[in-house]
PDB file of C-alpha atoms in Angstrom:
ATOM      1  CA  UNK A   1      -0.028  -8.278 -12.695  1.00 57.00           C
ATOM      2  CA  UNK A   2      -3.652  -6.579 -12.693  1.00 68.00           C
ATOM      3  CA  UNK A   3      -4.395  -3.779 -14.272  1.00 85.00           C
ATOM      4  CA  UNK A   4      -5.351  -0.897 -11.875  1.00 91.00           C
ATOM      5  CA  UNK A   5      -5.420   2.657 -12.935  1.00 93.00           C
ATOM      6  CA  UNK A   6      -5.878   5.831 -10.908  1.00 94.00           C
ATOM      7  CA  UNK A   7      -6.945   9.209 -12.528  1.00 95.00           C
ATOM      8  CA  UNK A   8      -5.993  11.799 -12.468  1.00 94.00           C
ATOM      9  CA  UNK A   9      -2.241  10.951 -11.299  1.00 91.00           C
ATOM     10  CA  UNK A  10      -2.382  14.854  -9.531  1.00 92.00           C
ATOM     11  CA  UNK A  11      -4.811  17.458  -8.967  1.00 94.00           C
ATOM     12  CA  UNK A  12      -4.502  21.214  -7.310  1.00 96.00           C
ATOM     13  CA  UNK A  13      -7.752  22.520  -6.103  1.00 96.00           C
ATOM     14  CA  UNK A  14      -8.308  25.340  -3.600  1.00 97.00           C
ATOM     15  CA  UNK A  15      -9.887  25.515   0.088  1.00 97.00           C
ATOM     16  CA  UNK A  16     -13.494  24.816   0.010  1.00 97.00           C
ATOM     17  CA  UNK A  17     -13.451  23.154  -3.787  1.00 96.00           C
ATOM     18  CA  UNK A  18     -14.880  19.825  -4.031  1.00 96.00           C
ATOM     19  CA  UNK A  19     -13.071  17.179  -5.901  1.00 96.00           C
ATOM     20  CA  UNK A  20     -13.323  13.826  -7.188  1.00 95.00           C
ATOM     21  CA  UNK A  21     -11.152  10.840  -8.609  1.00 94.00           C
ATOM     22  CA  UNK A  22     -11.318   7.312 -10.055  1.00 97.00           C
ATOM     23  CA  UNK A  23     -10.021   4.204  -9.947  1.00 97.00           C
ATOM     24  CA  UNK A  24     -10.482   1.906 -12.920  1.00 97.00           C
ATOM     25  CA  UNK A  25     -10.114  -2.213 -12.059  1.00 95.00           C
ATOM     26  CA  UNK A  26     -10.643  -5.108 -13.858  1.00 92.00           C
ATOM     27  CA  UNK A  27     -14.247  -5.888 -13.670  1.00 88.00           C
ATOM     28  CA  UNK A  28     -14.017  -9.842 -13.504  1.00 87.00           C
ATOM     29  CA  UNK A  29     -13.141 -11.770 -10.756  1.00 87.00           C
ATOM     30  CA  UNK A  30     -13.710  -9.289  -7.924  1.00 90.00           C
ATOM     31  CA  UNK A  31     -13.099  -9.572  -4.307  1.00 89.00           C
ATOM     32  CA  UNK A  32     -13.035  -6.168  -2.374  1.00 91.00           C
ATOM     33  CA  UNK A  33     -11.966  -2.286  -3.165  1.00 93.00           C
ATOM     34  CA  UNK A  34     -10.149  -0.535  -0.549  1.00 93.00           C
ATOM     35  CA  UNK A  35      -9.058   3.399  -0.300  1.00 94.00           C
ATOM     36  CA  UNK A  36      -5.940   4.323   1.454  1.00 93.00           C
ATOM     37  CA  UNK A  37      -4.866   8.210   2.469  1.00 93.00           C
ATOM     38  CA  UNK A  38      -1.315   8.133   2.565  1.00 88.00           C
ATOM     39  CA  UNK A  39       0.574  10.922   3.539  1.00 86.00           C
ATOM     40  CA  UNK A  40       3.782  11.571   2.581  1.00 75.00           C
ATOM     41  CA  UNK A  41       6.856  10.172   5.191  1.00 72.00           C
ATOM     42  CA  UNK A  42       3.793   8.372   7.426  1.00 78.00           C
ATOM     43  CA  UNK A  43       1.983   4.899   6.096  1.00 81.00           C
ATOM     44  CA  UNK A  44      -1.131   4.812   4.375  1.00 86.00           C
ATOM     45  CA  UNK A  45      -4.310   4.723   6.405  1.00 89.00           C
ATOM     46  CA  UNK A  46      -7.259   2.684   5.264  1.00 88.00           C
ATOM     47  CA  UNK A  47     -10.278   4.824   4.544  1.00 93.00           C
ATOM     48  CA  UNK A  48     -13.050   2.783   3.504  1.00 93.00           C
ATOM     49  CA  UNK A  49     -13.393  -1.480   2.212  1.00 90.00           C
ATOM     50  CA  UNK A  50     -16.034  -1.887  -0.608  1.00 92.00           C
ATOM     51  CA  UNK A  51     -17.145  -4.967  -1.149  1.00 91.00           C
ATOM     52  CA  UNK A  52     -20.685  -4.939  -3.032  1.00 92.00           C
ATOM     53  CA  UNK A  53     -21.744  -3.322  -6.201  1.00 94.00           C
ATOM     54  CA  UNK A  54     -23.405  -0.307  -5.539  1.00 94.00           C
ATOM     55  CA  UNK A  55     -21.655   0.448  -1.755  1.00 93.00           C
ATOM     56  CA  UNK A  56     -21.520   4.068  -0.972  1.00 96.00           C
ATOM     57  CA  UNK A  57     -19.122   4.536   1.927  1.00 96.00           C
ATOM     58  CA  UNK A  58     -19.160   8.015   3.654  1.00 96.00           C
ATOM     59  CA  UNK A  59     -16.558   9.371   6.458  1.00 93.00           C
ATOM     60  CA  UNK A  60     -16.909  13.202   7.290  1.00 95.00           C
ATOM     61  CA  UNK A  61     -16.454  14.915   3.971  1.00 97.00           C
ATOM     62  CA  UNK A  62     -14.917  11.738   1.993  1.00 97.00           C
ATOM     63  CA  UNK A  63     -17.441   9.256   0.369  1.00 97.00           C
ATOM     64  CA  UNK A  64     -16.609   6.793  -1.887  1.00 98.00           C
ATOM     65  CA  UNK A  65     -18.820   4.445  -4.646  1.00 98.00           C
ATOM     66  CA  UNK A  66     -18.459   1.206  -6.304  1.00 97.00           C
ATOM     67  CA  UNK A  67     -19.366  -0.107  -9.553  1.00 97.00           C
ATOM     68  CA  UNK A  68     -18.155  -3.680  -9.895  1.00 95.00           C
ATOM     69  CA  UNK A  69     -19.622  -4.366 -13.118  1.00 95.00           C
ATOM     70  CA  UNK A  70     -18.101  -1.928 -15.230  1.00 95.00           C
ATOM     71  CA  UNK A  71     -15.083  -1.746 -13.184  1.00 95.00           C
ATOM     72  CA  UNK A  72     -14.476   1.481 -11.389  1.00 96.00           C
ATOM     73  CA  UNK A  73     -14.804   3.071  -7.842  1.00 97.00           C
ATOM     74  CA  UNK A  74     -15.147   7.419  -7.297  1.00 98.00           C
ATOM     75  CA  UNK A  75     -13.554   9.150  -4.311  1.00 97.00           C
ATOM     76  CA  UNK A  76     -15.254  12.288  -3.924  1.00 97.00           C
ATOM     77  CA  UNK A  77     -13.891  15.009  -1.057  1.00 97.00           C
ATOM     78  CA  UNK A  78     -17.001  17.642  -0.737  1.00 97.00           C
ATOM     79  CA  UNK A  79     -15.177  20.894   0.719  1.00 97.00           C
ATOM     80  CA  UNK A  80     -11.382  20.163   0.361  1.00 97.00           C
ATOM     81  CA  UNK A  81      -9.270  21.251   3.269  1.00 97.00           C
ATOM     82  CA  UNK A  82      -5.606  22.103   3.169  1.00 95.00           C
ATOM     83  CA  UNK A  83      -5.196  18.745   5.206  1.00 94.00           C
ATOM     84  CA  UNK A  84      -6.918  16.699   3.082  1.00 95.00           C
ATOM     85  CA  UNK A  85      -3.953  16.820   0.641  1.00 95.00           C
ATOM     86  CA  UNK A  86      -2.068  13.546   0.530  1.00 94.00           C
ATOM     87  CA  UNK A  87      -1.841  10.335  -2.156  1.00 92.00           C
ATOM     88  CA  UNK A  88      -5.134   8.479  -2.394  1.00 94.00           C
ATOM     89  CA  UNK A  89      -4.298   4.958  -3.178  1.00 92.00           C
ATOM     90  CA  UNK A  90      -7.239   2.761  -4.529  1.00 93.00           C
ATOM     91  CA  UNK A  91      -6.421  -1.506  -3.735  1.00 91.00           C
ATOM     92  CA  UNK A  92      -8.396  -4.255  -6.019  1.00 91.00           C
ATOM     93  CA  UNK A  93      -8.422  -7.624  -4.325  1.00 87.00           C
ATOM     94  CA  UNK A  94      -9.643 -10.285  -6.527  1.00 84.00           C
ATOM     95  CA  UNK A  95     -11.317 -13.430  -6.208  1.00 80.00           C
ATOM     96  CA  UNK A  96      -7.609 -15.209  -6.236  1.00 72.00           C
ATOM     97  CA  UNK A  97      -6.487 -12.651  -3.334  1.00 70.00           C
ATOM     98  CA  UNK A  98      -4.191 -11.099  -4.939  1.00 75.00           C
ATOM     99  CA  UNK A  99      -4.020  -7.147  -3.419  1.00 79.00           C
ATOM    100  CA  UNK A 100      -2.954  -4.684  -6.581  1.00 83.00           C
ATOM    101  CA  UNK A 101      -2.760  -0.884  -5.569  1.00 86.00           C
ATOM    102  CA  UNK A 102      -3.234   1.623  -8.126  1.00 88.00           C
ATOM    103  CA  UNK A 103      -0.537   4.595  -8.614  1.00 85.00           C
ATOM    104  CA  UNK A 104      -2.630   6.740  -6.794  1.00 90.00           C
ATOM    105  CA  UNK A 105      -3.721  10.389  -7.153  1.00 93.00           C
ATOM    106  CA  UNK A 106      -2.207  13.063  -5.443  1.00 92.00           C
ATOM    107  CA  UNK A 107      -3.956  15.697  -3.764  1.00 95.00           C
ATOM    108  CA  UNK A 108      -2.786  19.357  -3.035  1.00 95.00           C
ATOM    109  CA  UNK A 109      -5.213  21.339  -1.538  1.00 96.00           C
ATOM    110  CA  UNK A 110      -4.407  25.372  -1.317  1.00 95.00           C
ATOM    111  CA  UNK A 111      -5.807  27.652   1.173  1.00 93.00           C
TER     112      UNK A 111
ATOM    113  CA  UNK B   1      -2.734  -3.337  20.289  1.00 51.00           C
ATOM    114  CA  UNK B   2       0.278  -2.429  18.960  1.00 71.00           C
ATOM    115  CA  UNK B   3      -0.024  -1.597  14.936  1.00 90.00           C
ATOM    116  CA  UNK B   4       2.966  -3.376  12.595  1.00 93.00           C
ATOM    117  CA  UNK B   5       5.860  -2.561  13.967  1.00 95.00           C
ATOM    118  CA  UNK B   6       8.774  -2.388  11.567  1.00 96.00           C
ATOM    119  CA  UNK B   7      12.796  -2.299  12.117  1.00 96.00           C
ATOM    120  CA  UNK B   8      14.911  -0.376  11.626  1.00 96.00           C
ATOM    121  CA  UNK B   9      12.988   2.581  10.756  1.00 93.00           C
ATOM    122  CA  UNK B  10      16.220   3.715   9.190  1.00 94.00           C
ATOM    123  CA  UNK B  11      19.063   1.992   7.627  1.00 96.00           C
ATOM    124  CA  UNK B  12      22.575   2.914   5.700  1.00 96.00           C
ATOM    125  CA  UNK B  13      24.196   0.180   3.818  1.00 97.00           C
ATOM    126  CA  UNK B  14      27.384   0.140   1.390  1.00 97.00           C
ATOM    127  CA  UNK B  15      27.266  -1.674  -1.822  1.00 97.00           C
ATOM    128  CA  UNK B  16      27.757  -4.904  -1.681  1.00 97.00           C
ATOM    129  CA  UNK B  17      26.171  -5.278   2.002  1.00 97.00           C
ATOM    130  CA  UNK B  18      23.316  -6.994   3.044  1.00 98.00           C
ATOM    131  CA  UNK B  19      20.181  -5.159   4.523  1.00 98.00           C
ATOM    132  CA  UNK B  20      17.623  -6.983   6.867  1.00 98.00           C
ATOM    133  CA  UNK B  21      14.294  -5.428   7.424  1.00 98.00           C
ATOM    134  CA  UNK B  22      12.323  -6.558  10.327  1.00 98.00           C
ATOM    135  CA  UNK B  23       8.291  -6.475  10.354  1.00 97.00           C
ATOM    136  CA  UNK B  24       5.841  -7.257  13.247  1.00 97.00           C
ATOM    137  CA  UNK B  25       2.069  -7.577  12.195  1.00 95.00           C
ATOM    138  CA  UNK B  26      -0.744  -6.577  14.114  1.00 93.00           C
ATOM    139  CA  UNK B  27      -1.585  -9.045  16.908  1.00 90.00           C
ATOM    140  CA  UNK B  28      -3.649 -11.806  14.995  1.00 88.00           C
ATOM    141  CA  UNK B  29      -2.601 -11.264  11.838  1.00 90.00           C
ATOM    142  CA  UNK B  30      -1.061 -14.366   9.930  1.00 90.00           C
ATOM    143  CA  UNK B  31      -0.964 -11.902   5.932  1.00 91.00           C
ATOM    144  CA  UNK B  32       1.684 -10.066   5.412  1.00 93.00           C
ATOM    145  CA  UNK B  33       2.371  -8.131   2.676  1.00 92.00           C
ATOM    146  CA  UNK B  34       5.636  -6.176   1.881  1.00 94.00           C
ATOM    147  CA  UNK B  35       5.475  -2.816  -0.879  1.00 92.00           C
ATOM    148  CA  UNK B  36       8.717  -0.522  -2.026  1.00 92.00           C
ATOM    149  CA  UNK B  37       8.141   2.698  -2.922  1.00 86.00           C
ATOM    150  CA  UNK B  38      10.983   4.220  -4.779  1.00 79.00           C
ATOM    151  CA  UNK B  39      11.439   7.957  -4.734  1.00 72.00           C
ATOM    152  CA  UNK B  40       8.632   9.418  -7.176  1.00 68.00           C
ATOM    153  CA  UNK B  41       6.563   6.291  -7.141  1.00 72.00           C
ATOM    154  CA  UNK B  42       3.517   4.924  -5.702  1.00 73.00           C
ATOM    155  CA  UNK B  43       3.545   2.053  -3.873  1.00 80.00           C
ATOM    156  CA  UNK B  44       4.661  -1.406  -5.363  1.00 85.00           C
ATOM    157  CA  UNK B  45       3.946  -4.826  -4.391  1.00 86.00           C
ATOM    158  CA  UNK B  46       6.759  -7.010  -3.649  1.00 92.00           C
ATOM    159  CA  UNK B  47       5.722 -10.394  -1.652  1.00 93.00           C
ATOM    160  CA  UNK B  48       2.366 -11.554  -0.025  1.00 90.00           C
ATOM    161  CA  UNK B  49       3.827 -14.037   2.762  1.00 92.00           C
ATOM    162  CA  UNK B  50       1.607 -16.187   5.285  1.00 91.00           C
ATOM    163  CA  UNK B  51       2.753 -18.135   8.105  1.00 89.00           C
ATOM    164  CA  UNK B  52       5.550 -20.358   6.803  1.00 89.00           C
ATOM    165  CA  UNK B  53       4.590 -19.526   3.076  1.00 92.00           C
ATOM    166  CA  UNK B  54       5.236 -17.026   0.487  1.00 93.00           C
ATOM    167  CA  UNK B  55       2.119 -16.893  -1.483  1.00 88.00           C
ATOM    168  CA  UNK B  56       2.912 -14.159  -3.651  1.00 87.00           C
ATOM    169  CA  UNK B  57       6.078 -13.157  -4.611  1.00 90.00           C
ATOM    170  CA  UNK B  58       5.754 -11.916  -8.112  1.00 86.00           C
ATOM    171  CA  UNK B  59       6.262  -7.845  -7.231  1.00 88.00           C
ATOM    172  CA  UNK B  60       9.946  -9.614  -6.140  1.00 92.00           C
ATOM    173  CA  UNK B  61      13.096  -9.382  -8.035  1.00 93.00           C
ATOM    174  CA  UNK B  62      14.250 -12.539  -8.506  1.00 90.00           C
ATOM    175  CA  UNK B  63      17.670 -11.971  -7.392  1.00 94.00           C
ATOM    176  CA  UNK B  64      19.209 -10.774  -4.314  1.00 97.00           C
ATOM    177  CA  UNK B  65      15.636 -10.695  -2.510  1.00 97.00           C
ATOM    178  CA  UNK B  66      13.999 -12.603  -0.366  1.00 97.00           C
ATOM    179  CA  UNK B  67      11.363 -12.736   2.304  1.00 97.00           C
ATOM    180  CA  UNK B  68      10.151 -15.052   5.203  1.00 96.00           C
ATOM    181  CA  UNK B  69       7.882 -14.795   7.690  1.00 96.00           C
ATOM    182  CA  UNK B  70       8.543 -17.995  10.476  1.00 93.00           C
ATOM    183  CA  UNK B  71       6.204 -19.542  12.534  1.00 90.00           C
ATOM    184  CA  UNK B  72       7.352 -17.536  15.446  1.00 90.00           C
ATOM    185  CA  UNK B  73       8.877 -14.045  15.163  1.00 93.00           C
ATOM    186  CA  UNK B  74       8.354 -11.212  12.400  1.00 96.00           C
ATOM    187  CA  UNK B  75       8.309 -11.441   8.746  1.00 97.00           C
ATOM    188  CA  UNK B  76      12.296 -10.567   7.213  1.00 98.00           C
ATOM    189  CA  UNK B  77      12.467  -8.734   4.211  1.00 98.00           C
ATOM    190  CA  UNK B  78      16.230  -9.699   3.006  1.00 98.00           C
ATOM    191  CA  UNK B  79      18.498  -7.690   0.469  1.00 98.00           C
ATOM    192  CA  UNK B  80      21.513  -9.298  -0.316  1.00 97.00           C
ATOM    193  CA  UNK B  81      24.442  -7.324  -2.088  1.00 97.00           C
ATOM    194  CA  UNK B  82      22.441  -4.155  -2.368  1.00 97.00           C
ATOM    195  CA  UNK B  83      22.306  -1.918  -4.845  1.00 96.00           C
ATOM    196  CA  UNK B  84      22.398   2.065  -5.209  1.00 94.00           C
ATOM    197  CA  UNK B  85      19.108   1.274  -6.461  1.00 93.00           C
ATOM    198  CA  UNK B  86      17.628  -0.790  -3.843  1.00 95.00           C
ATOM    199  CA  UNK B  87      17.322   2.875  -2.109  1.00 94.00           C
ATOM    200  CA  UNK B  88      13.954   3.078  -0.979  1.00 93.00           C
ATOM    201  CA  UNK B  89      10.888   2.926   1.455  1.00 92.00           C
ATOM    202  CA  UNK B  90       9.833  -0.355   2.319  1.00 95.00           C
ATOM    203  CA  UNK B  91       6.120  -0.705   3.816  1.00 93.00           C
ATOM    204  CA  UNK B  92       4.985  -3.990   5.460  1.00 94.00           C
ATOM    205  CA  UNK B  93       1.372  -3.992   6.060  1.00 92.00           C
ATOM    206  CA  UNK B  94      -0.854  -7.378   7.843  1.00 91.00           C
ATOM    207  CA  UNK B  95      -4.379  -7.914   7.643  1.00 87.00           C
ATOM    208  CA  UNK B  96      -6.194 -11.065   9.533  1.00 84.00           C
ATOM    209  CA  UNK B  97      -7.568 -12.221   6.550  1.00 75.00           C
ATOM    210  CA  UNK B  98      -7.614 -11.780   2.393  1.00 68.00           C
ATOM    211  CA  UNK B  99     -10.373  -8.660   1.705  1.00 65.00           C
ATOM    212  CA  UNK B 100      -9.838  -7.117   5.444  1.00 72.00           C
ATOM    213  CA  UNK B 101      -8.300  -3.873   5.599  1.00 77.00           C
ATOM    214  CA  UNK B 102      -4.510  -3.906   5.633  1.00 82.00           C
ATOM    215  CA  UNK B 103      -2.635  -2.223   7.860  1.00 88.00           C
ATOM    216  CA  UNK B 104       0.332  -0.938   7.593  1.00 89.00           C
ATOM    217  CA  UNK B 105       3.444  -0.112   9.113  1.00 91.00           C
ATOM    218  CA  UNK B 106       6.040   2.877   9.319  1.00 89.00           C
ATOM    219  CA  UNK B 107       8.298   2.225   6.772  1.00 92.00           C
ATOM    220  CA  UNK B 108      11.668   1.178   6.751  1.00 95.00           C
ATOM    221  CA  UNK B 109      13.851   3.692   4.753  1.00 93.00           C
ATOM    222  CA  UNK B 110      16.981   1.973   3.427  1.00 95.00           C
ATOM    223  CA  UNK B 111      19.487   4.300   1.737  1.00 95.00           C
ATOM    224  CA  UNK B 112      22.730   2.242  -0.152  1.00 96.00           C
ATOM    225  CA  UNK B 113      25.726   4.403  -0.399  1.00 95.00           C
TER     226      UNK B 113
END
């Protein structure tokens, strides 16, 4: 089982604050990075696939970065919005395709 | 094109029964891949299936579980003699290929009395 480690697990911000989290993944033996937004009682969505060192992914006010080498990918929201609070789930794929999701940070935005 | 369709979206089962969870993937998708999510918890892996072959199964308890996904027809996510604690969500999700985004469906929520 990889190793695959979201921080923080939570985080309260208000309206308008802009946030960031990580995901830590084992830095050999890499394949792809995905982000999910998964809200609770629906099924996670797929926000961005990463596949090269150095991608910067951007969608409205959620970009995302990669670092393969040191083994770590940021989520940053720029502006948080009450309906951008959900579970942000980071997947590592490896070389071997095996898919390992992280625990995830949760989000709670307040207006 | 319809997303992964899964069934029953709900489903009560005594101890002792037998749950079957049904999963369609996305039209041209030959990966599936089936997570639990018990109350509290993130998502957890349990099988990585392709046509005809489990290629994955390692996030699976070894007993009472077991999944399938036939040539024709959707993947079946099997729990036999469940368990209070079998009470969960369980996600399928496909993808066309290994790195693609996966997709995934609405969640089958089994609840063992």
């Amino acid at each position: 089982i990889l190793n695959v480690e979201q921080s923080p697990q939570s985080l309260h911000v208000q309206e308008g604050d802009s946030t960031n989290f990580t995901c830590s993944f084992p830095s050999s033996n890499f394949y792809a990075l995905h982000w999910y937004r998964w809200e609770t009682a629906k099924s996670p969505e797929a926000l961005f696939v990463m596949t090269l060192n150095g991608d910067e992914k951007k969608k409205g006010r959620i970009s995302a970065t990669l670092n393969t080498k040191e083994g770590y990918s940021y989520l940053y929201i720029k502006g948080s919005q009450p309906e951008d609070s959900a579970t942000y789930l980071c997947a590592f794929i490896n070389a071997g395709n095996m898919l390992t999701f992280g625990g995830g940070t949760r989000l709670m935005v307040k207006p | 094109n319809a997303g992964v369709m899964q069934n029953p979206r709900h489903l009560v089962r005594r101890r002792g029964q037998e749950a079957r969870l049904r999963c369609s993937p996305m039209k041209g998708h030959s990966h599936v891949y089936w997570y639990r999510q018990l109350p509290e918890e993130g998502l957890k892996f349990m099988v990585y299936l392709q046509k005809e072959n489990i290629i994955d199964e390692s996030g699976m308890p070894k007993e009472r579980f077991s999944a399938e996904f036939p040539k024709e027809g959707p993947s079946i996510l099997r729990i036999q003699q469940v368990v209070r604690g079998d009470s969960a969500a369980y996600f399928c999700a496909s993808s066309p290929r290994t790195g693609n985004t996966i997709y995934f469906g609405e969640g089958s929520w089994l609840t063992v009395v």
